[in-house]
Amino acid sequence: MIETTFSVEANSDQATPKLIRELPQELVSQIAAGEVVERPASVVRELLDNALDSGATHIVVRLGSGGVRLIAVEDDGHGIARDQLAMALRRHATSKIASLSDLERVSTMGFRGEALAAIDSIAELEVLSRPAAQDTAFALHGRSGEIVPAARARGTTVLVKELFFSTPARRKFLKSDATELAHCVGAVRRHALARPDVEFAVWSDGRLLERWRTASLGQRVADVLGSDFVAQTVLVNHATATLRVRGYAGTPQAARARADHQFMYVNGRFVRDKVLSHAARSAYTDVLHGARQPAYVLFVEIDPARVDVNVHPTKIEVRFRDGREVHQAVLHAVENSLAAPRSASAMSETEAGHEPNSSRSASRNEDVGSNLRWQPMALPLGPHRVAEIEALWGVAGSHGDAAARARGLQSDPMSGPDLASSSHAGDGTTWPLGRALGQLRGIYILAENASGLIIVDMHAAHERIVYERLKRQLDEQAMVSQPLLVPASFAATEQELACAQTHAVTIQLLGLDVAPLSHGTLAVRAVPAALASGDPVALARDLLGELAQHECSGVVQRAQHELLSTMACHAAVRANRRLTLEEMNGLLRQMEATPRSDQCNHGRPTWRQVSVRELDAWFMRGR
Ligand code: ADP
Ligand code: MG
């Protein structure tokens, strides 16, 4: 629906250029004023915008001395007619908008009619162009205003020499050629990510630096940012009534120390926008801790009338008519994509003969229509299986309590002692996370799946499972509380007593019942059922300690997930606890069915795959 109302692709069928006209004065006054050219990369950006607006499918960028000496951008677009060349260099002359209503729904990259004029004033500019209708090209020299015939196929070449030659003060602010070159290549990279349908080549001092051939989006992202990047991303594809968000979101493991892999686009235009970057960052709060920066390439497509691109002279900032709507859409789009555990998709990939962690290749990720959104039903877990597993690990599941385990298993007469080898699972290796083989050091579960060996950090994984369950119960206001047969009492500090009173409502909401017993003593009468097997006093004290740090209840509301995370840590299976194979398999199956289970609550990975191919390499087999 959105696609039909507007398109972010340049009009490639516009074989003939539109007339370039000076904007009327009242429109000029509406255009965000300011400097467009700070450094060579700004020139590259403006010239690429122009080439894309002309419907080009091949663009070549040539740089000399990092762009300071020379920037040449060649395209095969619709060109500029001879008698329009001079007009193209005029200030506020453009072929892209003609009225205020055009300005309100800009669908081209440029619209201000200022770039060529600005470049002309600070460098030696030459524009060489040939539209399809002309049988020869003409070149306009900016300085002299002279127009001479030239040789060229259809399209335009813009040559910019000696940037800031007449303003040495500004030239002094430029960094080394290598730095300016890196910025220029960065500018091409940003355009190339958004337009995989266009071929880009970058030359520097006669050397070919990059060539990105026409490709699918996934392939282009892999070409520009590396196939490692794509291998560590999940597909994002999310549409609301008014906009669409698609692209690739890096997994928490792919997070970086710097925010250098964050590419955000609005209608094909690279932007830096607080609303958008905040939304993307927020999507990672639950899986990425600390100062790590997520990596992503995200495209927001929205009706141009709902976004103002005329905020900043370089058009790098935008203003949304409804920022909240966009924030929510981006947040949900990324959050949903990250929530699906990769283990759930590991199986289909291994079936196709791919290694889950190494070859989520661009082409496989290509189909943005195949949403990886969290879908429990897509997993091979029958409802009674879930019940069994819940019984092993879940609500009734006092871990290691043989009686509770037996009760759980009784609920399904079909189940045998080995969960994984019964009914659905064949030999168990068809499960995404495989069939448990045993335990290592009381810390890791080793399992075998179709591609090889799976190693699971059992505490980290279980903590996430419990945390997600608690979150769900809290969201549904269905936190299951379980009264203790014998209340557990403890001598409380003044602070704990005060806190139990102040935060009574929150504590209750979280499934606990903590009340004063006698002077200086608190009693825990109930705990969340999911945590029933833990130490109720330790849980209560931890919770009170954390609540004490959050003064007002508003903060407490917002800190609820943190509180749940603390609680989950209490419940999670401790290291050095011996598990039976069926308990291990139960844990693996729950991981497959739990959102965000690829990371523990602190953002660390919960499982790793070692493929048979890697094992073979270790032992030099098959060479
Ligand atoms: P704007 O892009 O905002 O219109 P510019 O100063 O960048 O302003 O360009 C002025 C005009 O020159 C454009 O509107 C367009 O008609 C024409 N033009 C510039 N570069 C090209 C190009 N590479 N191919 C075709 N036409 C171009
Ligand atoms: Mg322009």
XYZ file of C-alpha atoms and ligand atoms in Angstrom:
651
model
C 0.000 0.000 0.000
C 2.757 2.350 0.983
C 4.729 1.465 -2.104
C 1.940 2.647 -4.325
C 1.589 6.038 -2.673
C 5.211 6.988 -3.134
C 8.493 5.589 -4.239
C 11.986 6.196 -2.970
C 13.568 5.022 -6.180
C 14.574 7.732 -8.573
C 12.456 7.954 -11.666
C 14.622 5.933 -13.978
C 12.153 6.262 -16.820
C 12.581 10.020 -16.887
C 14.792 9.942 -19.960
C 14.415 13.641 -20.594
C 15.479 16.188 -18.001
C 12.933 18.555 -16.544
C 13.434 22.294 -16.943
C 15.735 23.942 -14.401
C 14.110 27.121 -13.100
C 14.929 29.674 -10.453
C 12.795 29.237 -7.393
C 10.406 32.088 -6.640
C 11.633 34.349 -3.836
C 8.946 33.315 -1.342
C 10.016 29.706 -1.779
C 13.714 30.544 -1.419
C 12.942 32.072 1.956
C 11.407 28.755 3.042
C 14.526 26.762 2.313
C 16.821 25.932 5.202
C 19.800 28.198 4.740
C 23.393 27.424 5.514
C 26.688 26.053 4.340
C 26.594 22.840 2.318
C 30.267 22.319 1.623
C 32.540 21.724 4.586
C 34.952 19.259 3.054
C 35.448 17.101 -0.047
C 33.009 14.485 1.257
C 30.209 17.097 1.247
C 30.864 17.683 -2.453
C 30.810 13.954 -3.112
C 27.518 13.650 -1.285
C 25.879 16.474 -3.253
C 27.138 15.185 -6.600
C 25.955 11.655 -5.833
C 22.538 13.035 -4.876
C 22.402 14.765 -8.254
C 23.507 11.668 -10.158
C 20.869 9.528 -8.417
C 18.186 12.157 -9.040
C 19.047 11.988 -12.738
C 18.109 8.295 -12.807
C 21.672 7.025 -13.170
C 22.388 3.294 -12.974
C 26.195 3.571 -13.142
C 28.137 6.103 -11.117
C 31.904 6.530 -11.035
C 33.623 8.705 -8.436
C 37.237 9.746 -9.045
C 39.224 11.400 -6.299
C 42.604 13.089 -6.400
C 44.460 13.789 -3.143
C 41.519 12.744 -0.989
C 39.176 14.890 -3.059
C 40.988 18.134 -2.238
C 42.635 18.363 -5.670
C 39.967 16.614 -7.705
C 36.479 15.175 -7.408
C 34.853 13.851 -10.554
C 31.459 12.187 -10.551
C 30.270 10.552 -13.764
C 26.771 9.221 -14.299
C 24.628 7.766 -17.070
C 21.528 9.707 -16.068
C 19.251 11.957 -18.087
C 21.791 14.732 -18.444
C 21.423 18.517 -18.716
C 20.519 20.188 -22.015
C 23.075 22.629 -23.461
C 20.893 25.676 -22.917
C 20.270 24.654 -19.312
C 23.896 24.266 -18.239
C 24.307 27.854 -17.076
C 21.015 27.695 -15.205
C 22.179 24.566 -13.327
C 24.936 26.628 -11.710
C 22.600 29.469 -10.719
C 21.737 29.795 -7.042
C 18.242 28.556 -6.118
C 17.753 27.090 -9.576
C 16.400 23.557 -9.622
C 14.410 21.188 -11.785
C 13.124 19.288 -8.778
C 10.560 21.503 -7.126
C 8.547 24.445 -8.342
C 6.067 25.209 -5.592
C 5.513 25.106 -1.868
C 3.421 21.967 -2.210
C 6.321 20.275 -4.005
C 8.566 21.307 -1.116
C 6.147 19.673 1.271
C 6.507 16.299 -0.384
C 9.980 16.108 -1.790
C 10.785 12.730 -3.330
C 14.186 13.591 -4.820
C 17.489 13.732 -2.984
C 18.069 17.376 -3.910
C 15.596 20.257 -4.070
C 17.407 23.379 -2.854
C 19.119 24.297 -6.099
C 22.218 25.368 -4.231
C 24.824 22.639 -4.439
C 26.338 23.409 -7.827
C 26.238 27.145 -7.125
C 27.950 26.654 -3.767
C 30.621 24.394 -5.258
C 31.151 26.854 -8.107
C 31.963 29.576 -5.584
C 34.664 27.617 -3.752
C 36.306 25.496 -6.439
C 36.975 25.180 -10.127
C 33.828 23.605 -11.472
C 33.162 22.055 -14.836
C 29.924 20.376 -15.904
C 29.937 18.172 -18.952
C 26.641 16.699 -20.031
C 24.691 15.102 -22.802
C 20.971 14.331 -22.656
C 19.637 11.559 -24.881
C 18.144 14.093 -27.285
C 21.500 15.765 -28.063
C 23.967 14.181 -30.449
C 26.929 15.743 -28.716
C 27.916 16.719 -25.207
C 28.728 20.235 -24.019
C 30.987 21.368 -21.236
C 30.442 24.468 -19.141
C 33.393 26.009 -17.299
C 32.142 27.614 -14.124
C 34.821 30.321 -13.981
C 34.612 31.596 -17.542
C 31.025 30.692 -18.242
C 32.269 29.333 -21.562
C 30.395 26.429 -23.191
C 32.307 24.183 -25.581
C 31.408 20.940 -27.395
C 32.797 17.789 -25.812
C 32.671 14.031 -26.260
C 30.549 11.991 -23.955
C 27.860 9.312 -23.974
C 24.503 10.116 -22.369
C 24.875 11.395 -18.840
C 26.782 13.949 -16.847
C 30.293 14.418 -15.497
C 30.889 17.016 -12.830
C 34.522 17.953 -12.213
C 35.518 19.819 -9.071
C 39.145 20.907 -8.797
C 41.133 22.586 -6.042
C 38.524 22.834 -3.337
C 38.748 26.085 -1.334
C 41.534 27.346 -3.654
C 40.417 30.918 -3.120
C 39.749 30.550 0.601
C 43.056 29.308 2.079
C 41.697 29.795 5.602
C 39.062 27.125 4.976
C 41.443 24.873 3.156
C 43.608 24.854 6.285
C 40.795 23.212 8.219
C 40.937 20.138 6.049
C 42.560 17.067 7.533
C 45.140 14.871 5.848
C 44.363 13.567 2.379
C 43.946 10.088 3.833
C 41.324 11.320 6.283
C 39.457 13.314 3.640
C 39.585 10.287 1.358
C 38.075 8.107 4.075
C 35.236 10.603 4.478
C 34.642 10.652 0.739
C 34.513 6.858 0.538
C 32.185 6.920 3.546
C 29.839 9.210 1.623
C 29.785 6.836 -1.354
C 29.256 3.889 0.976
C 26.193 5.526 2.525
C 24.658 6.126 -0.884
C 25.597 2.656 -2.105
C 23.839 0.952 0.814
C 20.591 2.673 -0.055
C 20.777 2.023 -3.792
C 21.791 -1.563 -4.574
C 20.135 -1.095 -7.981
C 22.912 1.313 -8.972
C 26.529 0.378 -9.645
C 29.157 2.493 -7.882
C 32.901 2.646 -8.429
C 35.413 4.726 -6.477
C 38.873 5.575 -7.800
C 41.557 7.309 -5.814
C 44.663 8.732 -7.506
C 44.168 6.348 -10.416
C 43.546 3.278 -8.289
C 40.223 1.451 -8.097
C 39.251 1.390 -4.415
C 35.753 -0.025 -4.528
C 33.342 -1.352 -7.078
C 29.891 -2.331 -6.012
C 27.946 -3.942 -8.799
C 24.190 -3.903 -9.027
C 22.901 -6.409 -6.486
C 20.123 -7.364 -4.167
C 19.969 -5.350 -0.968
C 21.441 -8.171 1.083
C 24.293 -8.649 -1.341
C 24.965 -4.920 -1.457
C 25.094 -4.725 2.337
C 27.497 -7.675 2.305
C 29.618 -6.043 -0.422
C 29.821 -2.724 1.377
C 30.033 -3.795 5.016
C 31.390 -7.308 4.617
C 29.705 -10.698 4.633
C 30.678 -11.049 8.299
C 28.403 -8.142 9.037
C 25.451 -9.725 7.265
C 26.165 -13.077 8.896
C 25.684 -11.425 12.270
C 22.425 -9.689 11.517
C 18.764 -10.456 11.569
C 16.394 -9.315 8.912
C 14.068 -6.449 9.784
C 10.823 -6.030 7.930
C 7.938 -4.366 9.620
C 5.067 -2.350 8.227
C 2.493 -0.227 9.973
C -0.430 1.633 8.436
C 1.760 4.627 7.670
C 5.311 3.425 7.253
C 7.653 0.554 6.675
C 10.952 -0.341 8.341
C 13.266 -2.825 6.717
C 16.925 -3.696 6.667
C 19.391 -5.543 8.842
C 19.922 -5.340 12.582
C 23.165 -6.646 14.029
C 22.859 -9.296 16.711
C 24.065 -8.267 20.186
C 27.293 -10.193 19.558
C 27.955 -7.981 16.543
C 27.831 -4.832 18.680
C 30.836 -2.565 18.446
C 32.767 -0.208 20.661
C 31.963 2.686 18.321
C 28.752 3.733 16.634
C 30.383 3.405 13.232
C 28.060 0.796 11.807
C 24.775 2.587 12.268
C 23.144 3.423 8.982
C 19.703 4.937 9.154
C 17.763 6.077 6.097
C 14.515 7.882 5.582
C 13.098 7.456 2.087
C 16.518 6.500 0.799
C 18.262 9.473 2.392
C 20.954 8.847 5.011
C 20.042 10.755 8.154
C 21.248 11.356 11.669
C 18.165 11.635 13.736
C 17.772 11.469 17.487
C 14.317 9.941 17.365
C 15.468 7.159 15.066
C 18.747 6.368 16.766
C 17.081 6.387 20.166
C 14.451 3.972 18.880
C 17.084 1.627 17.483
C 19.161 1.777 20.664
C 16.091 1.109 22.799
C 15.390 -2.049 20.852
C 18.648 -3.414 22.239
C 18.193 -2.458 25.901
C 17.183 -5.944 26.903
C 19.901 -7.795 25.024
C 22.841 -5.420 24.932
C 24.344 -4.131 28.108
C 27.067 -1.639 28.806
C 28.425 0.861 26.371
C 28.419 -1.409 23.317
C 26.996 0.120 20.156
C 24.599 -1.864 18.007
C 25.230 -2.193 14.279
C 22.395 -1.753 11.805
C 21.326 -0.707 8.346
C 17.717 0.394 8.491
C 15.454 1.953 5.912
C 12.360 3.832 6.976
C 9.907 4.407 4.167
C 7.243 6.933 4.902
C 4.927 9.187 2.945
C 7.118 12.231 2.104
C 4.314 14.460 3.314
C 4.848 13.068 6.824
C 8.491 14.014 7.014
C 10.170 17.390 6.626
C 13.571 17.091 4.933
C 13.999 20.840 4.755
C 15.371 21.203 8.273
C 19.085 21.304 7.644
C 21.057 22.628 4.639
C 22.776 19.277 4.114
C 19.458 17.451 4.589
C 21.056 15.124 7.135
C 18.402 15.932 9.711
C 14.712 15.388 9.302
C 11.612 16.223 11.260
C 8.710 13.806 11.432
C 5.178 15.003 11.608
C 4.587 12.291 14.201
C 7.877 11.357 15.838
C 6.263 8.962 18.261
C 4.754 6.876 15.516
C 8.129 6.527 13.815
C 9.902 5.822 17.102
C 7.486 3.026 17.972
C 7.653 1.500 14.511
C 11.452 1.374 14.479
C 11.612 0.127 18.053
C 9.141 -2.677 17.406
C 10.643 -3.586 14.070
C 14.093 -4.114 15.521
C 12.905 -5.569 18.817
C 10.756 -8.183 17.092
C 13.559 -9.221 14.800
C 16.008 -9.554 17.654
C 13.553 -11.485 19.814
C 13.435 -14.551 17.580
C 16.157 -16.853 18.895
C 18.627 -17.748 16.187
C 18.432 -21.296 17.413
C 14.913 -21.381 16.013
C 16.188 -20.664 12.538
C 19.295 -22.798 12.888
C 17.458 -25.897 11.823
C 16.122 -24.693 8.502
C 19.586 -23.433 7.642
C 21.345 -26.614 8.590
C 18.819 -28.531 6.561
C 19.856 -26.445 3.610
C 23.421 -27.454 4.263
C 24.532 -24.163 5.813
C 26.342 -23.553 9.032
C 24.047 -21.474 11.183
C 26.642 -19.085 12.560
C 28.896 -18.671 9.600
C 26.796 -18.626 6.523
C 23.689 -16.603 7.045
C 24.666 -15.299 3.694
C 23.197 -12.242 2.175
C 21.326 -14.161 -0.440
C 19.636 -16.293 2.179
C 18.699 -13.236 4.122
C 17.552 -11.609 0.958
C 13.861 -12.153 1.105
C 12.778 -9.252 3.237
C 9.279 -10.642 2.910
C 10.126 -13.653 5.058
C 9.804 -12.010 8.390
C 11.884 -13.469 11.180
C 9.496 -12.002 13.700
C 9.018 -13.992 16.869
C 6.593 -16.811 16.133
C 6.333 -19.516 18.740
C 4.002 -21.580 16.576
C 6.625 -22.017 13.918
C 8.648 -24.125 16.301
C 8.289 -27.866 16.372
C 6.915 -27.915 19.902
C 3.566 -29.590 20.382
C 1.474 -28.146 23.208
C 1.936 -31.152 25.461
C 5.679 -30.971 24.949
C 5.620 -27.423 26.244
C 3.690 -28.608 29.274
C 6.244 -31.303 29.970
C 9.097 -28.925 29.650
C 7.371 -26.346 31.785
C 6.928 -29.045 34.342
C 10.597 -29.827 34.252
C 11.822 -26.283 34.367
C 8.813 -24.182 34.818
C 6.091 -22.987 37.043
C 5.872 -26.108 39.149
C 9.448 -26.932 38.388
C 11.516 -27.027 41.504
C 14.705 -27.920 39.740
C 16.222 -31.153 40.768
C 13.096 -32.044 42.666
C 12.389 -35.549 41.465
C 8.846 -35.537 42.763
C 7.896 -32.400 40.873
C 9.514 -33.822 37.795
C 7.540 -36.982 38.073
C 4.329 -34.987 38.506
C 5.101 -33.049 35.355
C 5.718 -36.142 33.326
C 2.543 -37.772 34.506
C 0.550 -35.078 32.771
C 1.488 -36.661 29.471
C 1.046 -40.408 29.275
C 2.888 -40.439 25.954
C 6.133 -39.181 27.311
C 9.011 -41.486 27.983
C 12.019 -40.796 30.109
C 13.914 -39.304 27.192
C 11.986 -36.277 26.012
C 14.034 -35.631 22.962
C 13.979 -39.113 21.577
C 10.233 -39.580 21.880
C 7.586 -38.942 19.206
C 8.487 -35.794 17.203
C 12.182 -35.640 17.358
C 13.650 -38.706 15.694
C 17.204 -39.033 16.946
C 17.030 -35.569 18.405
C 19.581 -34.039 16.094
C 16.833 -32.433 14.039
C 16.062 -30.088 16.922
C 17.732 -26.731 16.279
C 19.797 -27.034 19.427
C 20.045 -30.771 19.135
C 20.097 -33.689 21.543
C 21.929 -33.338 24.827
C 25.035 -35.472 25.195
C 26.162 -34.479 28.632
C 27.460 -31.798 30.899
C 30.881 -30.254 31.175
C 32.196 -28.944 34.493
C 28.656 -28.470 35.691
C 28.571 -25.318 33.570
C 28.048 -26.291 29.965
C 25.616 -28.578 28.234
C 27.022 -30.341 25.190
C 24.550 -31.325 22.507
C 24.609 -32.711 19.009
C 22.569 -31.172 16.203
C 22.529 -31.539 12.431
C 25.571 -29.344 11.900
C 27.706 -30.570 14.747
C 28.314 -29.670 18.348
C 26.267 -27.209 20.387
C 27.637 -25.778 23.620
C 25.220 -24.100 25.996
C 25.982 -22.032 29.074
C 23.197 -23.514 31.152
C 22.970 -20.841 33.830
C 22.965 -18.005 31.312
C 20.352 -19.736 29.168
C 18.102 -20.644 32.045
C 18.295 -17.145 33.470
C 16.966 -15.761 30.198
C 14.172 -18.320 30.054
C 13.011 -17.472 33.567
C 13.359 -13.746 32.905
C 11.255 -13.888 29.752
C 8.611 -15.909 31.558
C 8.484 -13.410 34.400
C 8.246 -10.521 31.957
C 5.389 -12.187 30.151
C 3.527 -12.826 33.368
C 4.083 -9.273 34.516
C 2.926 -7.854 31.177
C -0.174 -9.971 31.281
C -0.639 -8.995 34.916
C -0.653 -12.677 35.624
C 2.367 -13.057 37.822
C 1.700 -16.402 39.444
C 2.399 -16.185 43.129
C 2.903 -19.240 45.270
C 2.320 -19.127 49.028
C 5.060 -20.730 51.084
C 3.922 -23.537 53.386
C 6.099 -22.088 56.083
C 6.755 -18.333 55.807
C 10.442 -17.521 55.790
C 11.322 -14.783 58.243
C 14.469 -12.777 58.631
C 15.860 -9.948 60.732
C 15.503 -6.882 58.523
C 17.461 -3.645 58.536
C 15.701 -0.303 59.028
C 16.059 0.322 55.326
C 14.574 -3.035 54.381
C 11.622 -2.462 56.683
C 10.982 0.980 55.229
C 11.347 -0.291 51.716
C 8.939 -3.181 52.223
C 6.371 -0.634 53.329
C 6.977 1.995 50.644
C 7.016 -0.467 47.808
C 4.376 -2.876 49.060
C 2.333 -2.528 45.868
C 5.275 -3.161 43.582
C 6.394 -6.119 45.621
C 2.939 -7.582 45.359
C 2.855 -6.916 41.637
C 6.073 -8.839 41.313
C 4.459 -11.869 42.927
C 5.932 -11.633 46.417
C 4.312 -11.188 49.767
C 6.698 -9.589 52.246
C 5.189 -8.302 55.497
C 6.412 -7.276 58.959
C 6.194 -10.169 61.390
C 7.328 -8.605 64.611
C 9.560 -5.706 65.480
C 12.569 -5.795 63.164
C 11.499 -8.957 61.398
C 10.074 -9.440 57.921
C 8.349 -12.576 56.703
C 8.219 -13.794 53.130
C 4.847 -15.461 52.729
C 4.746 -15.946 48.984
C 7.117 -15.845 46.026
C 6.559 -15.959 42.253
C 5.766 -19.557 41.366
C 8.543 -19.561 38.796
C 11.011 -18.887 41.580
C 9.515 -21.247 44.137
C 12.576 -23.428 44.308
C 14.962 -20.656 45.274
C 15.873 -19.170 48.622
C 12.951 -16.850 49.474
C 14.919 -14.751 51.967
C 17.801 -14.130 49.599
C 15.306 -13.194 46.899
C 13.407 -10.778 49.158
C 16.571 -9.101 50.436
C 17.946 -8.647 46.960
C 14.702 -7.198 45.754
C 14.408 -4.812 48.711
C 17.981 -3.745 48.176
C 17.286 -2.872 44.599
C 13.999 -1.165 45.346
C 15.794 1.035 47.863
C 17.860 2.428 45.021
C 14.745 3.546 43.167
C 13.185 6.321 45.151
C 9.892 7.101 43.488
C 7.457 4.570 42.193
C 7.675 5.904 38.628
C 11.268 4.798 38.519
C 10.274 1.476 39.977
C 7.800 0.967 37.157
C 10.523 1.597 34.649
C 13.008 -0.523 36.562
C 10.687 -3.497 36.658
C 12.592 -5.389 34.044
C 15.775 -4.877 36.010
C 14.042 -6.232 39.079
C 12.798 -9.223 37.158
C 16.281 -9.798 35.847
C 17.601 -9.890 39.395
C 14.856 -12.297 40.349
C 15.570 -14.504 37.358
C 19.179 -14.767 38.373
C 18.026 -16.230 41.688
C 15.954 -18.855 40.040
C 18.346 -19.882 37.343
C 20.024 -23.217 37.705
C 23.332 -22.868 39.508
C 26.636 -23.997 38.203
C 27.767 -27.399 39.352
C 24.265 -28.710 39.511
C 24.089 -32.091 37.862
C 21.305 -32.330 35.348
C 19.768 -35.423 33.893
C 19.750 -35.757 30.121
C 16.056 -35.089 30.064
C 16.518 -31.913 32.051
C 19.193 -30.825 29.616
C 16.942 -31.576 26.665
C 14.138 -29.739 28.403
C 16.337 -26.682 28.701
C 17.357 -26.845 25.046
C 13.736 -27.071 23.919
C 12.785 -24.110 26.074
C 15.623 -22.066 24.640
C 14.305 -22.747 21.167
C 10.919 -21.467 22.243
C 12.012 -18.413 24.212
C 12.432 -14.966 22.692
C 15.908 -13.414 23.042
C 17.308 -16.703 24.335
C 20.480 -16.277 22.296
C 21.671 -13.850 24.957
C 21.519 -14.013 28.716
C 20.017 -11.107 30.627
C 23.383 -9.395 30.599
C 23.810 -9.561 26.847
C 26.264 -12.446 26.747
C 25.745 -15.344 24.351
C 24.055 -18.451 25.720
C 25.112 -20.955 23.069
C 27.657 -21.593 20.371
C 27.789 -23.924 17.432
C 30.926 -25.811 16.471
C 30.326 -27.306 13.063
C 31.499 -30.719 11.969
C 33.494 -28.869 9.320
C 35.365 -26.998 12.055
C 35.913 -30.215 13.966
C 37.195 -31.880 10.804
C 39.588 -28.990 10.331
C 40.898 -29.421 13.876
C 41.679 -33.051 13.201
C 42.717 -32.516 9.584
C 40.143 -34.942 8.325
C 39.095 -35.092 4.707
C 42.125 -33.284 3.315
P 19.305 20.574 -6.692
O 19.875 19.214 -6.777
O 18.895 20.929 -5.323
O 18.226 20.818 -7.691
P 21.896 21.413 -7.635
O 22.605 22.703 -7.536
O 22.534 20.235 -7.017
O 20.463 21.633 -7.036
O 21.619 21.096 -9.137
C 20.910 22.051 -9.932
C 20.203 21.370 -11.078
O 21.138 20.871 -12.005
C 19.391 20.166 -10.666
O 18.090 20.535 -10.269
C 19.377 19.320 -11.935
O 18.338 19.743 -12.789
C 20.690 19.688 -12.595
N 21.700 18.641 -12.360
C 22.714 18.707 -11.484
N 23.466 17.581 -11.537
C 22.913 16.787 -12.479
C 23.221 15.493 -13.008
N 24.268 14.794 -12.579
N 22.426 15.004 -13.993
C 21.371 15.718 -14.441
N 21.045 16.936 -13.981
C 21.780 17.475 -13.015
Mg 21.660 18.683 -5.848
